Coordinates of C-alpha atoms in Angstrom, one line a residue:
M1 CA 0.7 21.9 -18.5
E2 CA -0.2 19.4 -20.1
W3 CA -0.7 16.1 -17.1
F4 CA 2.5 14.7 -18.4
E5 CA 4.9 17.4 -17.7
Q6 CA 3.1 18.7 -14.2
A7 CA 3.6 14.7 -13.2
R8 CA 7.2 15.3 -14.0
A9 CA 8.0 19.1 -12.8
A10 CA 6.8 17.2 -9.6
E11 CA 8.3 14.2 -9.3
Q12 CA 11.4 17.2 -9.7
L13 CA 10.6 18.9 -6.5
G14 CA 9.4 15.3 -4.2
D15 CA 5.8 15.4 -4.8
W16 CA 5.5 11.8 -4.4
D17 CA 1.7 12.9 -3.9
A18 CA 1.1 14.4 -7.2
A19 CA 2.9 12.6 -9.3
I20 CA 1.5 9.3 -8.8
T21 CA -2.1 10.5 -8.9
L22 CA -0.7 12.1 -12.2
V23 CA 1.1 9.0 -13.8
S24 CA -1.2 6.9 -11.8
A25 CA -4.0 7.8 -13.9
Q26 CA -2.6 7.3 -16.9
A27 CA -1.3 4.6 -16.6
E28 CA -2.5 0.8 -17.3
C29 CA -0.2 -2.9 -16.8
Y30 CA 0.5 -4.2 -20.1
S31 CA -1.6 -2.0 -22.6
T32 CA -1.9 -2.1 -25.8
D33 CA -1.4 1.4 -26.2
H34 CA 2.5 1.7 -25.1
Y35 CA 2.5 4.6 -23.7
M36 CA -0.2 3.8 -21.3
H37 CA 2.3 0.7 -20.3
N38 CA 5.5 2.9 -19.8
N39 CA 3.0 5.1 -17.6
H40 CA 2.3 1.7 -15.4
L41 CA 6.3 1.6 -15.7
W42 CA 7.0 4.5 -14.5
H43 CA 4.2 4.2 -11.7
M44 CA 6.2 1.6 -10.4
D45 CA 9.3 3.7 -9.9
L46 CA 7.6 6.2 -8.6
L47 CA 6.2 3.8 -5.9
A48 CA 9.7 2.5 -5.4
R49 CA 11.7 5.8 -5.6
S50 CA 8.2 7.7 -2.5
E51 CA 9.5 4.7 0.0
R52 CA 5.7 3.4 -0.4
L53 CA 6.9 -0.5 -0.3
P54 CA 3.7 -1.5 1.0
E55 CA 2.0 0.0 -1.3
L56 CA 4.7 -1.9 -3.9
M57 CA 3.6 -5.2 -1.9
E58 CA 0.4 -5.2 -2.7
L59 CA 1.0 -4.8 -6.1
A60 CA 2.6 -7.2 -6.3
R61 CA 0.6 -9.5 -5.1
T62 CA -0.5 -9.4 -9.1
D63 CA 1.6 -7.3 -11.2
V64 CA 4.5 -8.5 -12.6
H65 CA 6.0 -4.5 -12.9
A66 CA 5.6 -4.5 -9.3
R67 CA 7.3 -7.8 -8.6
R68 CA 10.0 -6.8 -9.8
R69 CA 10.6 -3.0 -9.0
L70 CA 9.6 -3.9 -5.2
N71 CA 12.8 -6.4 -5.3
R72 CA 15.0 -4.4 -6.9
S73 CA 14.2 -1.7 -4.8
L74 CA 14.6 -3.8 -1.7
R75 CA 18.6 -4.8 -3.4
E76 CA 19.3 -0.8 -3.3
R77 CA 17.9 -0.3 0.1
G78 CA 20.0 -3.7 1.3
M79 CA 17.2 -5.5 2.8
E80 CA 18.8 -8.8 1.8
A81 CA 16.6 -10.7 4.5
A82 CA 12.9 -9.3 3.2
L83 CA 14.7 -10.5 -0.8
R84 CA 15.3 -13.1 1.5
S85 CA 11.9 -14.4 2.4
R86 CA 10.4 -13.1 -1.4
A87 CA 13.1 -16.6 -2.6
K88 CA 11.4 -18.2 -0.1
D89 CA 7.9 -17.7 -0.3
G90 CA 7.6 -18.7 -4.3
D91 CA 8.7 -15.5 -5.7
R92 CA 11.5 -16.9 -8.7
D93 CA 12.4 -13.2 -9.8
A94 CA 13.1 -12.2 -5.9
L95 CA 15.5 -15.2 -6.3
Y96 CA 17.2 -14.7 -9.2
V97 CA 18.1 -10.9 -7.3
F98 CA 18.7 -12.6 -3.9
V99 CA 21.4 -15.1 -5.6
R100 CA 22.6 -12.8 -7.9
L101 CA 23.3 -9.9 -4.4
L102 CA 24.6 -13.1 -3.1
C103 CA 27.3 -14.2 -6.1
E104 CA 27.5 -10.3 -6.4
T105 CA 29.0 -10.1 -2.8
N106 CA 31.4 -12.9 -2.4
R107 CA 28.9 -15.3 -1.8
A108 CA 28.3 -17.9 -4.5
Q109 CA 28.6 -21.0 -1.5
T110 CA 25.3 -19.2 -0.1
A111 CA 23.5 -18.3 -3.4
Y112 CA 23.7 -22.0 -3.8
L113 CA 22.3 -22.8 -1.0
A114 CA 19.5 -20.3 -1.6
V115 CA 19.5 -22.2 -4.6
Q116 CA 19.0 -25.8 -3.0
D117 CA 16.8 -24.2 -0.9
F118 CA 14.0 -22.0 -3.1
G119 CA 14.4 -23.4 -6.3
P120 CA 16.4 -26.4 -6.9
E121 CA 14.7 -27.8 -10.3
D122 CA 15.1 -24.0 -11.3
Q123 CA 18.0 -23.7 -13.8
Y124 CA 18.1 -20.5 -14.7
A125 CA 19.0 -19.6 -10.4
H126 CA 22.0 -22.6 -10.6
Q127 CA 23.2 -20.6 -14.1
I128 CA 23.0 -17.6 -12.3
V129 CA 25.0 -19.4 -9.7
A130 CA 27.4 -20.9 -12.2
R131 CA 28.2 -18.3 -14.1
F132 CA 30.2 -16.9 -10.5
R133 CA 31.1 -20.3 -9.8
S134 CA 33.2 -21.1 -12.6
P135 CA 36.8 -20.5 -12.9
S136 CA 37.4 -17.3 -14.6
S137 CA 34.6 -15.2 -13.5
G138 CA 37.6 -15.8 -10.5
A139 CA 34.5 -16.3 -8.4
Q140 CA 34.9 -20.1 -6.0

């Protein structure tokens, strides 16, 4: 059986150690080989789904894909305080995920304040809030 089939089988069985080991050996961030790059994204997804957040957090220090997957995972798990903390520490993706979460849960004013606190010059963060606060969105 090829490594890919072994990794998929391990993933299906929830054998995260095996799946992560197999995939990470075939993964490279920003590889010119798109299979290696896709495997890198798969690796980040496996880390998140296996709840290896400390490992993902370590990788997120230098890897944009790990950072994005971590932030999505924090949102999926309802870990709002962790997202807020990451946004406060300067993680722009965490700010965007945090602001969208606040807006989507009818807390546009809180989102606006978060942008003012953590990214007052960040035009994209302001755009996210503006979309939810516009009269056509029905939000206030």
